mmCIF file of C-alpha atoms in Angstrom:
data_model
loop_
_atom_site.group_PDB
_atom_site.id
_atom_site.type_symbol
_atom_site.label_atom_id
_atom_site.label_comp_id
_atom_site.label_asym_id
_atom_site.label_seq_id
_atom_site.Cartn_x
_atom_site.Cartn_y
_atom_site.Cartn_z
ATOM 1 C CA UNK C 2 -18.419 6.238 0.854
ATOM 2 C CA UNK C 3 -19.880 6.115 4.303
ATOM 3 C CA UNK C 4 -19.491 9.516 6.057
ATOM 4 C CA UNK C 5 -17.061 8.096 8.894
ATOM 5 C CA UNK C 6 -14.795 6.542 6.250
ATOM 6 C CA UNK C 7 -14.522 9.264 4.549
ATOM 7 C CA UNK C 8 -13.252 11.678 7.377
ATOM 8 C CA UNK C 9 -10.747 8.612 8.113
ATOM 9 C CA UNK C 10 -9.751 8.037 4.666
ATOM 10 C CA UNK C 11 -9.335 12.218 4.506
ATOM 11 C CA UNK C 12 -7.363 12.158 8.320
ATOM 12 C CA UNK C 13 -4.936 9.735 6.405
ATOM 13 C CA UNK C 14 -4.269 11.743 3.385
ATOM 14 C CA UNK C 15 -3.298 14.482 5.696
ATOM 15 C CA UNK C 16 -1.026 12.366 8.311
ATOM 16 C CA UNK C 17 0.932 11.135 5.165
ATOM 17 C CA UNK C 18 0.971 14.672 3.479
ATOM 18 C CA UNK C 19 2.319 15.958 6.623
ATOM 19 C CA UNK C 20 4.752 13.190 7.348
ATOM 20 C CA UNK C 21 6.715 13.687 3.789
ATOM 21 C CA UNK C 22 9.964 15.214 5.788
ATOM 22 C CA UNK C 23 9.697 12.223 8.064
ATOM 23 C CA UNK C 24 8.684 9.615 5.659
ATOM 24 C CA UNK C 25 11.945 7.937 5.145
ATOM 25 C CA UNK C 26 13.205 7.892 8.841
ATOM 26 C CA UNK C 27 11.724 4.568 8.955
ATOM 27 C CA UNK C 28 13.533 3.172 6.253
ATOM 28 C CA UNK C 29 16.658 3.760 7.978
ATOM 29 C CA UNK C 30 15.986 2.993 11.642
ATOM 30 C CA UNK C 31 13.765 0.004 11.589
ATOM 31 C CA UNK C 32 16.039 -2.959 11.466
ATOM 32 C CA UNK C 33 13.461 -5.312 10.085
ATOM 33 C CA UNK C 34 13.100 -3.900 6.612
ATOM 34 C CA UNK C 35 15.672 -5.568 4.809
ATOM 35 C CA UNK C 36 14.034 -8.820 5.429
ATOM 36 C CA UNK C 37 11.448 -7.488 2.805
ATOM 37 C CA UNK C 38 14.551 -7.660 0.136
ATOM 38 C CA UNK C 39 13.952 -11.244 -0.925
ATOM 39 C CA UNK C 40 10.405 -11.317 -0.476
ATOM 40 C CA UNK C 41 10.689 -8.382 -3.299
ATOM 41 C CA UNK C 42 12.977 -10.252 -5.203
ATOM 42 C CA UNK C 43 10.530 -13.383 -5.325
ATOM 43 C CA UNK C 44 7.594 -11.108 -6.409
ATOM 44 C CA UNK C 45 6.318 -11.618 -10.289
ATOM 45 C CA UNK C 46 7.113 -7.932 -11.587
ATOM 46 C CA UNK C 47 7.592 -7.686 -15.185
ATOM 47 C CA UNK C 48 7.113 -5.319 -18.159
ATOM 48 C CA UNK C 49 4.854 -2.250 -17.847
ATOM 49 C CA UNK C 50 4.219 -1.821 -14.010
ATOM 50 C CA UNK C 51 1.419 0.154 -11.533
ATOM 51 C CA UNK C 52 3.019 1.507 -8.367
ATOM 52 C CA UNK C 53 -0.060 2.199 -6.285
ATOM 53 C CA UNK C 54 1.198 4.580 -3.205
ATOM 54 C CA UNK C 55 4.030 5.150 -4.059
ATOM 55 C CA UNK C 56 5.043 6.819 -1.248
ATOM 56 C CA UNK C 57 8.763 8.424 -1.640
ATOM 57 C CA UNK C 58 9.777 5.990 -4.260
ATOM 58 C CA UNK C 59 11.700 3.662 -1.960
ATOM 59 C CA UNK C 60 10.259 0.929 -3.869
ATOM 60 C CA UNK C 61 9.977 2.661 -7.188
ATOM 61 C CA UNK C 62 13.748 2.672 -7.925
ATOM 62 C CA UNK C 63 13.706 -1.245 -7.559
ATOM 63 C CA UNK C 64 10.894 -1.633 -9.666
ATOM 64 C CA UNK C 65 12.202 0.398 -12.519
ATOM 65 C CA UNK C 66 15.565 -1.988 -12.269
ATOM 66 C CA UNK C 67 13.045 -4.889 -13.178
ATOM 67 C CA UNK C 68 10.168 -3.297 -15.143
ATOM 68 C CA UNK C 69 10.166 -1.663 -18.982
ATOM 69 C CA UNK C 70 8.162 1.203 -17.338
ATOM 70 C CA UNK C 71 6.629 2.256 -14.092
ATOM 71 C CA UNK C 72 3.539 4.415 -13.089
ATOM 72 C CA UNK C 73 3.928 5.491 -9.668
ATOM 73 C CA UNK C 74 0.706 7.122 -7.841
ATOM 74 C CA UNK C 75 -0.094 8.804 -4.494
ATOM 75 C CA UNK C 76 -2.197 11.053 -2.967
ATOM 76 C CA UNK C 77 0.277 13.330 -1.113
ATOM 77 C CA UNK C 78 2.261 15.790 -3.771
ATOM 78 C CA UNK C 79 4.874 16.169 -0.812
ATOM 79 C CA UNK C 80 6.015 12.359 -1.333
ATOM 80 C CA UNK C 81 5.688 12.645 -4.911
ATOM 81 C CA UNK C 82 8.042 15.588 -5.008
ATOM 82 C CA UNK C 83 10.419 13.796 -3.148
ATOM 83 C CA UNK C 84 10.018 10.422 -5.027
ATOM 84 C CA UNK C 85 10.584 12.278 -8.113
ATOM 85 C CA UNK C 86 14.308 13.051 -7.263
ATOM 86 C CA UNK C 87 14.338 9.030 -6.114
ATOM 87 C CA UNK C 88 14.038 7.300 -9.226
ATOM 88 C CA UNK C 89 12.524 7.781 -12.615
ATOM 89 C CA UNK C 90 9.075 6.716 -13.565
ATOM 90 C CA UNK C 91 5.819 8.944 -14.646
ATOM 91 C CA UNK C 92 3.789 10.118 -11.489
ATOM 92 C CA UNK C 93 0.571 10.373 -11.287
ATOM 93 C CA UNK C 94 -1.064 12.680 -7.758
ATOM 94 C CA UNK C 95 -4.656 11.360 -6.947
ATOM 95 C CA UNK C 96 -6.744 9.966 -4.345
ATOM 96 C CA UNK C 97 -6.647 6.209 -5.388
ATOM 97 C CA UNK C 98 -10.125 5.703 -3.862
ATOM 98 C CA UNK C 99 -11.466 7.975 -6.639
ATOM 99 C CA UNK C 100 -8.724 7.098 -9.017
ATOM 100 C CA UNK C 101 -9.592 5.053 -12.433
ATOM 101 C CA UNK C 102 -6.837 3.603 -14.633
ATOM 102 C CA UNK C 103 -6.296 4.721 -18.014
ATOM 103 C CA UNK C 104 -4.346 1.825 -19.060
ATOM 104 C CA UNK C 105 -3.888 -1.684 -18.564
ATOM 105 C CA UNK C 106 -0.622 -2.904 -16.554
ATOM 106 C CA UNK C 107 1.072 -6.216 -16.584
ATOM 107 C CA UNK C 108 1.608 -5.967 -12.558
ATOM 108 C CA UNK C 109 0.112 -4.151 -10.084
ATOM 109 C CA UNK C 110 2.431 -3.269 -7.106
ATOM 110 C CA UNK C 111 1.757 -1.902 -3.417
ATOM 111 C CA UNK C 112 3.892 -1.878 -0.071
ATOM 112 C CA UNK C 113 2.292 -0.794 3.140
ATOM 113 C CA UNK C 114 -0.898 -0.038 1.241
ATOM 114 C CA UNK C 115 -3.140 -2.879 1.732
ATOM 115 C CA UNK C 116 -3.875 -2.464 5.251
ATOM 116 C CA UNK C 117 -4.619 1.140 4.737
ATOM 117 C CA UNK C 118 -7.684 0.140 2.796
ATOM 118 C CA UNK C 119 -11.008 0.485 4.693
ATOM 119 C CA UNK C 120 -12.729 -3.092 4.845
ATOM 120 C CA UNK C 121 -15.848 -1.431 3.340
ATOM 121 C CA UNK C 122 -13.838 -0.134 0.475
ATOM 122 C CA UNK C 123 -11.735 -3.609 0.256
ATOM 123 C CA UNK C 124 -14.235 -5.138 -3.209
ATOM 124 C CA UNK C 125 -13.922 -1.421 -4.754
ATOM 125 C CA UNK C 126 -9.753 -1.208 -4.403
ATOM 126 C CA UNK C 127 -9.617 -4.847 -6.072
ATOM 127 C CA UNK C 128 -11.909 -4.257 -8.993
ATOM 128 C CA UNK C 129 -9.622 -0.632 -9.616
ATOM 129 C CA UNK C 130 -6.596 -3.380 -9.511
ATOM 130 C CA UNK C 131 -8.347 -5.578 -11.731
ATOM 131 C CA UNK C 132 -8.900 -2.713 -14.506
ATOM 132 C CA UNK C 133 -5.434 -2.198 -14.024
ATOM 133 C CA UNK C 134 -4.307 -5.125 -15.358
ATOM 134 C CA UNK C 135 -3.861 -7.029 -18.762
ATOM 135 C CA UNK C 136 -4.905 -10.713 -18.416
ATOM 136 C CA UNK C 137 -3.017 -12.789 -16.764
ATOM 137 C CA UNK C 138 -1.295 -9.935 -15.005
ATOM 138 C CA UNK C 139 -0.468 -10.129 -11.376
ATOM 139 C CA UNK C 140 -0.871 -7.736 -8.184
ATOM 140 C CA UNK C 141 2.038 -8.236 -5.918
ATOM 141 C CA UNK C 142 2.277 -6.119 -2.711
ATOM 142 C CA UNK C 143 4.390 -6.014 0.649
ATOM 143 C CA UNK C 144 3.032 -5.116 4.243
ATOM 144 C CA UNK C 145 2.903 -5.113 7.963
ATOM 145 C CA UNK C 146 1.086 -8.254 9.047
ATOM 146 C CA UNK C 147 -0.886 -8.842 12.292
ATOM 147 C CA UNK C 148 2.562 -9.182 14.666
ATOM 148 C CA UNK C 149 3.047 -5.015 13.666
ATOM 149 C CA UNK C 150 0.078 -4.451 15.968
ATOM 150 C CA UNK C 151 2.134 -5.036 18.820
ATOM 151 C CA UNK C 152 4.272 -1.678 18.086
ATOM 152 C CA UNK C 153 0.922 0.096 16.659
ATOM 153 C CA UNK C 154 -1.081 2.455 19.212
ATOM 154 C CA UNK C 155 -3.915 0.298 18.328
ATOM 155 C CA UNK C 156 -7.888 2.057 19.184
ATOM 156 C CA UNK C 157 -10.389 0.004 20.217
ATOM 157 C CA UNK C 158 -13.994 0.305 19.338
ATOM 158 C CA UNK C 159 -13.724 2.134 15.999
ATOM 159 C CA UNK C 160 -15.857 1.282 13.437
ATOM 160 C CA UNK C 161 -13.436 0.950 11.006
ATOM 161 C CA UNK C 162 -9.936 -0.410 11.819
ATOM 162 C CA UNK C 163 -7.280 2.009 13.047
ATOM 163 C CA UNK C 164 -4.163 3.177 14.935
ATOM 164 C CA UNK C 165 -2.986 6.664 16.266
ATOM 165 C CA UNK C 166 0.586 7.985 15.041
ATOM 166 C CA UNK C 167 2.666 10.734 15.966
ATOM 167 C CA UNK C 168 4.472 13.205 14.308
ATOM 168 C CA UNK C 169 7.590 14.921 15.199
ATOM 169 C CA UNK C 170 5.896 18.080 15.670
ATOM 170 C CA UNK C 171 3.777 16.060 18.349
ATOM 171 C CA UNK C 172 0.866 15.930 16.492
ATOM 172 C CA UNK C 173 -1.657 12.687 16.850
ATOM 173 C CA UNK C 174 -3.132 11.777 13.602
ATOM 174 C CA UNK C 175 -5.747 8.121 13.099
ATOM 175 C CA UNK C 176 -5.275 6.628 9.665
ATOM 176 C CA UNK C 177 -6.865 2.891 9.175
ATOM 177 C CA UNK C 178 -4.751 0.215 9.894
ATOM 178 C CA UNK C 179 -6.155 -3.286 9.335
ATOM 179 C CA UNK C 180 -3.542 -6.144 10.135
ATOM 180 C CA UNK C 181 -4.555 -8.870 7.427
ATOM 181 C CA UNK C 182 -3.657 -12.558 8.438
ATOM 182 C CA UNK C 183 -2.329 -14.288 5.704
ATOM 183 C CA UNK C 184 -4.744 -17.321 5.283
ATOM 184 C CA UNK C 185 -7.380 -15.050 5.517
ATOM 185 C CA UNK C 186 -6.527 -12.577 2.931
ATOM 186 C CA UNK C 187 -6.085 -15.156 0.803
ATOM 187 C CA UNK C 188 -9.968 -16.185 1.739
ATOM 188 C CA UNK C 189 -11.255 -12.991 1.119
ATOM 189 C CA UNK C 190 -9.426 -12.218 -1.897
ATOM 190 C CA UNK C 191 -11.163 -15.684 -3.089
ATOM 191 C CA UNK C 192 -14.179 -14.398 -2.547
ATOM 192 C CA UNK C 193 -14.082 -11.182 -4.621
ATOM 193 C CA UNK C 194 -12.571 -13.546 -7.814
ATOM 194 C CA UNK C 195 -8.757 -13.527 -7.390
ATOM 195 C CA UNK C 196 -6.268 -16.796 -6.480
ATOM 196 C CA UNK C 197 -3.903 -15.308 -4.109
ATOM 197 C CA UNK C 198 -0.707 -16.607 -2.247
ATOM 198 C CA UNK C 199 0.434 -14.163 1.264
ATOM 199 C CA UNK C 200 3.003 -15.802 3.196
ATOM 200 C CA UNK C 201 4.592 -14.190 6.395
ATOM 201 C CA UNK C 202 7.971 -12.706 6.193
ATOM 202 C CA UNK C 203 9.613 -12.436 9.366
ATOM 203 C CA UNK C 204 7.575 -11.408 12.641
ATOM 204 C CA UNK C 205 5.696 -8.546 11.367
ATOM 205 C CA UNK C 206 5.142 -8.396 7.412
ATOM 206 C CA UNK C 207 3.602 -10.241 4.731
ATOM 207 C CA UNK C 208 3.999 -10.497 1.043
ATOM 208 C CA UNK C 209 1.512 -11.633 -1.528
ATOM 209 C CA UNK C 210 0.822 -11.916 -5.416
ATOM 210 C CA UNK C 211 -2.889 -12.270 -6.980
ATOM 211 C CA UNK C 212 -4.578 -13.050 -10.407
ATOM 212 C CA UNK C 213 -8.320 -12.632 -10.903
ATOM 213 C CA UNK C 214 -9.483 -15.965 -11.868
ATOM 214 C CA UNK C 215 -13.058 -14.792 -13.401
#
C-alpha cells in the first residue's frame, strides 16, 4: 500500500473509532435514509451472509431477519461493541484491507463502504469479496452516490479521493470518499470480472448487486 494511502486509510480507522458515540445520530436525523428500505428489500441476500463494515449493526439486524447466519466485520471495536447489543450475529474486529476470509459466503453485503475504498485498493477489495463467496453468490451493497458530494466538505487536489468531517468534539478528521456513478461502477466492476447492476435511489445513494463472471 502506497505510503499516502496508508496514512488515509489509518486517518479513517481513527475518525470512525472516534465517532462510535456519534455513529447513529445520522440514522435518526437524516430524512433520506428510509428511502434505502426498499432498495434493501430488493437486494439478493440469502443463506449464510458477510457483513463487511458493519458499522453499529444498523444493517445487521435486517440481515439476520433474512439470512441463516451473519458475519459482521469492522475495524473499530467501539462500533462493534455497540453493534453487539444491536442484533445477533458473530463479529469479527479487523482491518478489512488486511483481512482474508476463512470461509465462503453465499452474499457479500456492504452499506456506506464502497466509496471508502481507495481507487488504488479498488481490484484488491473485489478479489477479498470474491474469496468470500460460494459460486454463484452475490455482493450486494448500499451507498452515497455522486449527488452526496453536495453536503460533503469535499478537498480538492488530493491524490486519493476525500472529504473532511467533523466531530462533536470539533475535531476535523479526512477519510476517502469516492462518489461512484452508477454506469460507471458498473464499467469498472466489468473490468475486474464481475456483471454488476447500481441503480440510483433517490438524490444521493445508490444500490448495487454483483457476480464474478470468470
Amino acid at each position: 500500500m502506497d505510503d499516502g494511502v496508508d496514512a488515509l486509510v489509518r486517518e479513517q480507522i481513527a475518525y470512525y473509532r472516534a465517532r462510535a458515540p456519534e455513529y447513529d445520530r445520522e440514522y435518526l436525523e437524516r430524512g433520506d435514509l428510509p428511502e434505502l428500505g426498499p432498495a434493501f428489500d430488493a437486494l439478493p441476500v440469502s443463506a449464510d451472509v458477510l457483513e463487511l463494515a458493519c458499522g453499529t449493526g444498523q444493517w445487521t439486524g435486517r440481515l439476520a431477519a433474512r439470512a441463516r447466519s451473519v458475519t459482521a466485520v469492522d475495524a473499530s471495536p467501539e462500533v462493534l461493541a455497540i453493534a453487539r447489543e444491536r442484533a445477533d450475529a458473530e463479529y469479527v474486529c479487523a482491518d478489512l484491507f488486511t483481512w482474508r476470509p476463512a470461509r465462503r459466503y453465499d452474499t457479500v453485503f456492504f452499506a456506506f463502504w464502497l466509496s471508502h475504498v481507495p481507487p488504488a485498493l479498488l481490484p484488491g477489495f473485489w478479489e477479498t469479496v470474491a474469496d468470500a463467496l460460494v459460486p454463484g453468490g452475490a455482493a450486494v451493497f448500499l451507498d452515497n452516490g455522486p449527488g452526496e458530494a453536495a453536503i460533503e466538505d469535499v478537498l480538492t487536489g488530493q491524490p486519493v479521493p476525500s472529504v473532511r468531517r467533523r466531530l462533536g468534539d470539533g475535531s476535523e478528521h479526512r477519510v476517502v470518499k469516492v462518489f461512484h456513478e452508477p454506469e460507471l461502477l458498473e464499467r469498472d466492476l466489468a473490468g475486474l470480472g464481475w456483471s454488476a447492476r447500481v441503480r440510483p435511489v433517490g438524490a444521493n445513494f445508490i444500490a448495487g448487486s454483483a457476480r464474478r463472471d470468470r
